[in-house]
Short mmCIF file of C-alpha atoms and ligand atoms in Angstrom, two decimals:
data_model
loop_
_atom_site.label_atom_id
_atom_site.label_comp_id
_atom_site.label_asym_id
_atom_site.label_seq_id
_atom_site.Cartn_x
_atom_site.Cartn_y
_atom_site.Cartn_z
CA UNK A 169 -104.97 -16.00 -43.17
CA UNK A 170 -101.08 -16.26 -44.06
CA UNK A 171 -98.92 -16.95 -40.98
CA UNK A 172 -97.06 -13.80 -40.22
CA UNK A 173 -94.05 -15.86 -39.94
CA UNK A 174 -93.99 -16.94 -43.78
CA UNK A 175 -91.62 -14.68 -45.48
CA UNK A 176 -93.78 -12.36 -47.75
CA UNK A 177 -93.20 -12.21 -51.44
CA UNK A 178 -90.92 -9.38 -52.66
CA UNK A 179 -93.89 -8.46 -54.95
CA UNK A 180 -96.31 -8.06 -52.13
CA UNK A 181 -93.84 -5.70 -50.41
CA UNK A 182 -93.20 -3.55 -53.48
CA UNK A 183 -97.01 -3.08 -53.65
CA UNK A 184 -97.69 -2.31 -50.47
CA UNK A 185 -94.58 0.46 -50.35
CA UNK A 186 -95.87 1.73 -53.70
CA UNK A 187 -99.66 2.09 -52.14
CA UNK A 188 -98.22 3.72 -49.08
CA UNK A 189 -96.21 6.12 -50.77
CA UNK A 190 -99.17 7.26 -53.06
CA UNK A 191 -101.32 7.63 -49.69
CA UNK A 192 -98.63 9.47 -48.02
CA UNK A 193 -98.57 11.91 -50.90
CA UNK A 194 -102.31 12.60 -51.10
CA UNK A 195 -102.01 13.20 -47.25
CA UNK A 196 -99.06 15.75 -48.04
CA UNK A 197 -100.92 17.23 -50.96
CA UNK A 198 -104.28 17.41 -49.00
CA UNK A 199 -102.55 19.43 -45.95
CA UNK A 200 -100.51 21.62 -48.08
CA UNK A 201 -103.92 22.71 -49.84
CA UNK A 202 -105.72 23.15 -46.46
CA UNK A 203 -102.72 25.00 -45.17
CA UNK A 204 -102.08 22.50 -42.10
CA UNK A 205 -99.09 20.89 -40.80
CA UNK A 206 -98.61 17.32 -42.20
CA UNK A 207 -97.52 16.57 -38.91
CA UNK A 208 -100.99 16.76 -37.52
CA UNK A 209 -102.35 14.13 -39.48
CA UNK A 210 -101.67 10.43 -38.56
CA UNK A 211 -102.62 7.56 -41.12
CA UNK A 212 -104.24 4.53 -39.66
CA UNK A 213 -103.91 1.42 -41.98
CA UNK A 214 -107.37 -0.51 -42.00
CA UNK A 215 -105.96 -3.86 -42.52
CA UNK A 216 -109.30 -5.94 -42.43
CA UNK A 217 -109.25 -8.92 -44.63
CA UNK A 218 -105.65 -8.68 -45.09
CA UNK A 219 -103.08 -11.02 -43.30
CA UNK A 220 -100.77 -10.26 -40.41
CA UNK A 221 -97.71 -10.31 -42.74
CA UNK A 222 -99.19 -7.22 -44.48
CA UNK A 223 -99.39 -5.61 -41.24
CA UNK A 224 -95.66 -6.36 -40.36
CA UNK A 225 -94.73 -5.08 -43.68
CA UNK A 226 -96.61 -1.86 -43.03
CA UNK A 227 -95.05 -1.55 -39.79
CA UNK A 228 -91.43 -2.12 -41.55
CA UNK A 229 -92.21 0.79 -43.61
CA UNK A 230 -93.03 3.16 -40.80
CA UNK A 231 -96.44 3.01 -40.09
CA UNK A 232 -97.37 2.96 -36.45
CA UNK A 233 -101.16 2.92 -36.17
CA UNK A 234 -103.51 -0.06 -37.64
CA UNK A 235 -107.45 -0.56 -37.56
CA UNK A 236 -109.68 -3.52 -37.41
CA UNK A 237 -113.22 -3.52 -37.64
CA UNK A 238 -114.15 -7.25 -36.38
CA UNK A 239 -112.86 -8.67 -33.02
CA UNK A 240 -112.30 -12.22 -34.17
CA UNK A 241 -110.39 -11.24 -37.01
CA UNK A 242 -108.66 -8.71 -35.28
CA UNK A 243 -107.69 -10.64 -31.85
CA UNK A 244 -106.01 -13.42 -33.97
CA UNK A 245 -104.20 -11.00 -36.25
CA UNK A 246 -102.76 -9.08 -33.24
CA UNK A 247 -101.55 -12.12 -31.84
CA UNK A 248 -99.59 -13.07 -34.87
CA UNK A 249 -98.62 -9.73 -35.39
CA UNK A 250 -97.02 -9.67 -31.79
CA UNK A 251 -95.58 -13.10 -32.38
CA UNK A 252 -93.45 -11.38 -35.12
CA UNK A 253 -92.16 -8.84 -32.65
CA UNK A 254 -93.78 -5.93 -33.99
CA UNK A 255 -96.19 -3.71 -31.89
CA UNK A 256 -98.16 -1.18 -33.70
CA UNK A 257 -101.05 0.77 -32.03
CA UNK A 258 -104.34 -0.78 -32.76
CA UNK A 259 -107.60 1.02 -33.51
CA UNK A 260 -110.99 -0.96 -33.24
CA UNK A 261 -112.90 0.86 -35.72
CA UNK A 262 -115.98 -1.51 -36.25
CA UNK A 263 -119.37 -1.90 -34.61
CA UNK A 264 -118.76 -3.29 -31.26
CA UNK A 265 -120.76 -5.63 -29.18
CA UNK A 266 -120.86 -5.54 -25.54
CA UNK A 267 -120.30 -9.18 -25.22
CA UNK A 268 -116.91 -8.84 -27.46
CA UNK A 269 -115.67 -6.01 -25.12
CA UNK A 270 -113.19 -8.06 -22.95
CA UNK A 271 -111.93 -9.53 -25.87
CA UNK A 272 -111.02 -6.05 -27.55
CA UNK A 273 -109.48 -4.81 -24.57
CA UNK A 274 -106.66 -7.29 -25.00
CA UNK A 275 -105.23 -5.86 -27.85
CA UNK A 276 -106.93 -2.37 -28.71
CA UNK A 277 -105.33 0.83 -27.63
CA UNK A 278 -107.91 2.70 -28.82
CA UNK A 279 -111.70 2.31 -29.52
CA UNK A 280 -112.95 4.57 -32.26
CA UNK A 281 -116.78 3.18 -32.34
CA UNK A 282 -118.23 4.27 -29.15
CA UNK A 283 -122.00 5.17 -30.13
CA UNK A 284 -124.11 4.32 -26.73
CA UNK A 285 -123.95 5.09 -22.98
CA UNK A 286 -124.32 1.41 -22.80
CA UNK A 287 -121.30 0.41 -24.44
CA UNK A 288 -119.48 2.95 -22.93
CA UNK A 289 -120.24 1.66 -19.45
CA UNK A 290 -119.44 -1.85 -20.59
CA UNK A 291 -116.08 -0.57 -21.64
CA UNK A 292 -115.48 1.12 -18.53
CA UNK A 293 -116.28 -1.71 -16.59
CA UNK A 294 -114.18 -4.28 -18.53
CA UNK A 295 -111.32 -1.77 -18.06
CA UNK A 296 -111.59 -1.98 -14.48
CA UNK A 297 -111.88 -5.79 -14.64
CA UNK A 298 -109.15 -6.77 -16.91
CA UNK A 299 -106.93 -4.45 -14.75
CA UNK A 300 -105.73 -2.62 -17.57
CA UNK A 301 -103.70 0.04 -15.74
CA UNK A 302 -104.33 2.93 -17.75
CA UNK A 303 -107.71 4.32 -19.24
CA UNK A 304 -108.58 3.49 -22.79
CA UNK A 305 -108.18 5.91 -25.41
CA UNK A 306 -112.16 6.47 -26.87
CA UNK A 307 -113.47 8.19 -30.15
CA UNK A 308 -117.21 8.80 -30.11
CA UNK A 309 -118.68 7.97 -33.09
CA UNK A 310 -120.93 10.38 -34.60
CA UNK A 311 -123.70 9.70 -36.89
CA UNK A 312 -123.60 12.42 -39.48
CA UNK A 313 -127.31 11.90 -40.98
CA UNK A 314 -128.89 10.71 -37.87
CA UNK A 315 -129.75 7.24 -39.05
CA UNK A 316 -128.87 5.25 -35.94
CA UNK A 317 -129.09 1.77 -37.96
CA UNK A 318 -125.92 2.38 -39.42
CA UNK A 319 -123.98 3.43 -36.28
CA UNK A 320 -122.96 6.48 -34.72
CA UNK A 321 -124.30 8.69 -31.76
CA UNK A 322 -126.81 11.50 -32.79
CA UNK A 323 -125.91 15.03 -32.33
CA UNK A 324 -128.92 17.03 -31.24
CA UNK A 325 -130.73 14.37 -29.79
CA UNK A 326 -131.95 13.99 -26.26
CA UNK A 327 -131.97 10.19 -26.32
CA UNK A 328 -130.45 8.97 -23.22
CA UNK A 329 -128.59 6.06 -24.69
CA UNK A 330 -127.69 7.38 -28.24
CA UNK A 331 -127.53 11.23 -28.07
CA UNK A 332 -124.00 12.59 -28.80
CA UNK A 333 -124.11 14.78 -25.51
CA UNK A 334 -124.84 11.80 -23.32
CA UNK A 335 -122.48 9.56 -24.90
CA UNK A 336 -119.66 12.20 -24.68
CA UNK A 337 -120.42 12.97 -21.09
CA UNK A 338 -120.42 9.21 -20.02
CA UNK A 339 -117.04 8.72 -21.70
CA UNK A 340 -115.70 11.85 -20.45
CA UNK A 341 -117.02 10.71 -16.66
CA UNK A 342 -115.75 7.22 -16.93
CA UNK A 343 -112.57 6.74 -14.74
CA UNK A 344 -111.39 3.91 -17.14
CA UNK A 345 -112.07 5.80 -20.55
CA UNK A 346 -110.17 8.91 -21.92
CA UNK A 347 -112.20 10.93 -24.15
CA UNK A 348 -109.76 11.50 -27.16
CA UNK A 349 -112.27 12.87 -29.68
CA UNK A 350 -114.63 11.93 -32.40
CA UNK A 351 -114.74 9.40 -35.49
CA UNK A 352 -117.30 9.25 -38.32
CA UNK A 353 -117.80 7.89 -41.67
CA UNK A 354 -119.23 9.96 -44.61
CA UNK A 355 -122.94 8.69 -45.07
CA UNK A 356 -123.75 6.91 -48.40
CA UNK A 357 -124.96 9.73 -51.00
CA UNK A 358 -123.61 12.33 -49.29
CA UNK A 359 -120.85 14.50 -50.70
CA UNK A 360 -117.97 14.02 -48.51
CA UNK A 361 -117.44 18.04 -48.66
CA UNK A 362 -120.80 18.27 -47.07
CA UNK A 363 -120.73 15.32 -44.71
CA UNK A 364 -117.03 16.47 -43.00
CA UNK A 365 -118.19 20.26 -42.79
CA UNK A 366 -121.10 19.13 -40.65
CA UNK A 367 -118.81 16.92 -38.72
CA UNK A 368 -116.45 19.94 -38.00
CA UNK A 369 -119.35 21.96 -36.52
CA UNK A 370 -120.33 19.12 -34.47
CA UNK A 371 -116.45 18.69 -33.27
CA UNK A 372 -116.35 22.26 -32.22
CA UNK A 373 -119.41 22.02 -30.20
CA UNK A 374 -118.13 18.87 -28.38
CA UNK A 375 -115.06 20.59 -27.88
CA UNK A 376 -116.84 23.64 -26.16
CA UNK A 377 -117.68 21.26 -23.02
CA UNK A 378 -114.87 18.89 -23.43
CA UNK A 379 -111.49 20.59 -24.55
CA UNK A 380 -109.41 17.48 -24.32
CA UNK A 381 -111.56 15.81 -27.30
CA UNK A 382 -108.96 16.98 -29.90
CA UNK A 383 -108.88 14.18 -32.17
CA UNK A 384 -111.01 13.79 -35.51
CA UNK A 385 -110.92 10.63 -37.21
CA UNK A 386 -112.66 11.00 -40.65
CA UNK A 387 -111.76 10.23 -44.24
CA UNK A 388 -110.84 6.93 -45.82
CA UNK A 389 -109.42 5.91 -49.24
CA UNK A 390 -111.88 7.85 -51.37
CA UNK A 391 -112.57 10.90 -49.49
CA UNK A 392 -109.57 11.52 -47.27
CA UNK A 393 -108.85 15.05 -48.91
CA UNK A 394 -112.30 16.26 -47.98
CA UNK A 395 -111.53 15.01 -44.44
CA UNK A 396 -108.31 16.52 -44.18
CA UNK A 397 -109.54 19.93 -45.48
CA UNK A 398 -112.34 19.82 -42.46
CA UNK A 399 -109.85 19.17 -39.73
CA UNK A 400 -109.23 15.30 -39.56
CA UNK A 401 -106.44 14.34 -37.29
CA UNK A 402 -106.50 10.79 -38.19
CA UNK A 403 -107.33 9.06 -41.94
CA UNK A 404 -108.51 5.47 -41.76
CA UNK A 405 -106.99 4.07 -45.24
CA UNK A 406 -107.26 0.21 -46.53
CA UNK A 407 -108.16 -0.13 -49.98
CA UNK A 408 -105.79 2.50 -51.21
CA UNK A 409 -102.97 1.17 -49.42
CA UNK A 410 -103.58 -2.76 -49.70
CA UNK A 411 -105.68 -3.20 -52.54
CA UNK A 412 -109.41 -3.72 -53.39
CA UNK A 413 -110.70 -6.21 -50.70
CA UNK A 414 -112.29 -9.53 -52.03
CA UNK A 415 -115.63 -8.83 -49.98
CA UNK A 416 -117.38 -5.42 -49.17
CA UNK A 417 -117.92 -5.15 -45.74
C1 PLP B 31 -113.02 -0.37 -43.79
C2 PLP B 31 -112.90 0.78 -43.26
C3 PLP B 31 -112.03 2.11 -43.77
C4 PLP B 31 -111.17 1.85 -44.60
O1 PLP B 31 -111.98 1.90 -45.76
P1 PLP B 31 -111.19 2.03 -47.37
O2 PLP B 31 -112.35 2.44 -48.22
O3 PLP B 31 -110.67 0.73 -47.82
O4 PLP B 31 -110.04 3.11 -47.04
C5 PLP B 31 -112.28 3.07 -42.75
N1 PLP B 31 -112.98 3.11 -41.60
C6 PLP B 31 -113.78 2.23 -41.16
C7 PLP B 31 -114.71 2.08 -40.17
C8 PLP B 31 -114.00 0.81 -41.97
O5 PLP B 31 -114.67 -0.15 -41.60
#
């Protein structure tokens, strides 16, 4: 990883600015097409595999929210970014093992990938034991196709650990956590329209019991328009901003 103090080349800065301009205009167009206010949608720049210097550049261009999916990489990057005097809002969006909870709590403002009662409890105890002082914002990850192997709590399941009802109840009832809303990834092989329409139905059901769960994190580089059409308040964009990642992950 490049040191964040290494000045970034002008070429890279120009490339990132161009990517950002394209993504911002896609978001604006999608909001217009859906009859939504542009201010309702926040872009999270997903910077996994990219160096801290790219995060610093993005923040300099007005990006406020950054996402990472692996603790080891994120912890080091957050430290480098902070050393550069830059403080974005960090979202953890990847699979989270319970033994990584304490590390993630050191830098994450939001955890978007809570998909079991056991993980919610581990985060809640972690918040208490690190003396965080304010609750952690949590999005419950939803499995749109019910395939638990790929992550996500399962709607209409009575499973006491991974059923969506039990997970949202656990987060809402935890003093150290704030249930901010839901997150999902469109399943492989699903039309984004169909996936995000189903997600919108699930989100409306969750809001009947938990009206505070207003955020909906859905849509990535390839499908952000469909997600915005179905009510996404947060889109998580990586490759369309920063370029194709060297490895698929
Ligand atoms: C990598 C990743 C993204 C961004 O994906 P792109 O297709 O590069 O925009 C969004 N959400 C999650 C959970 C990710 O892991």
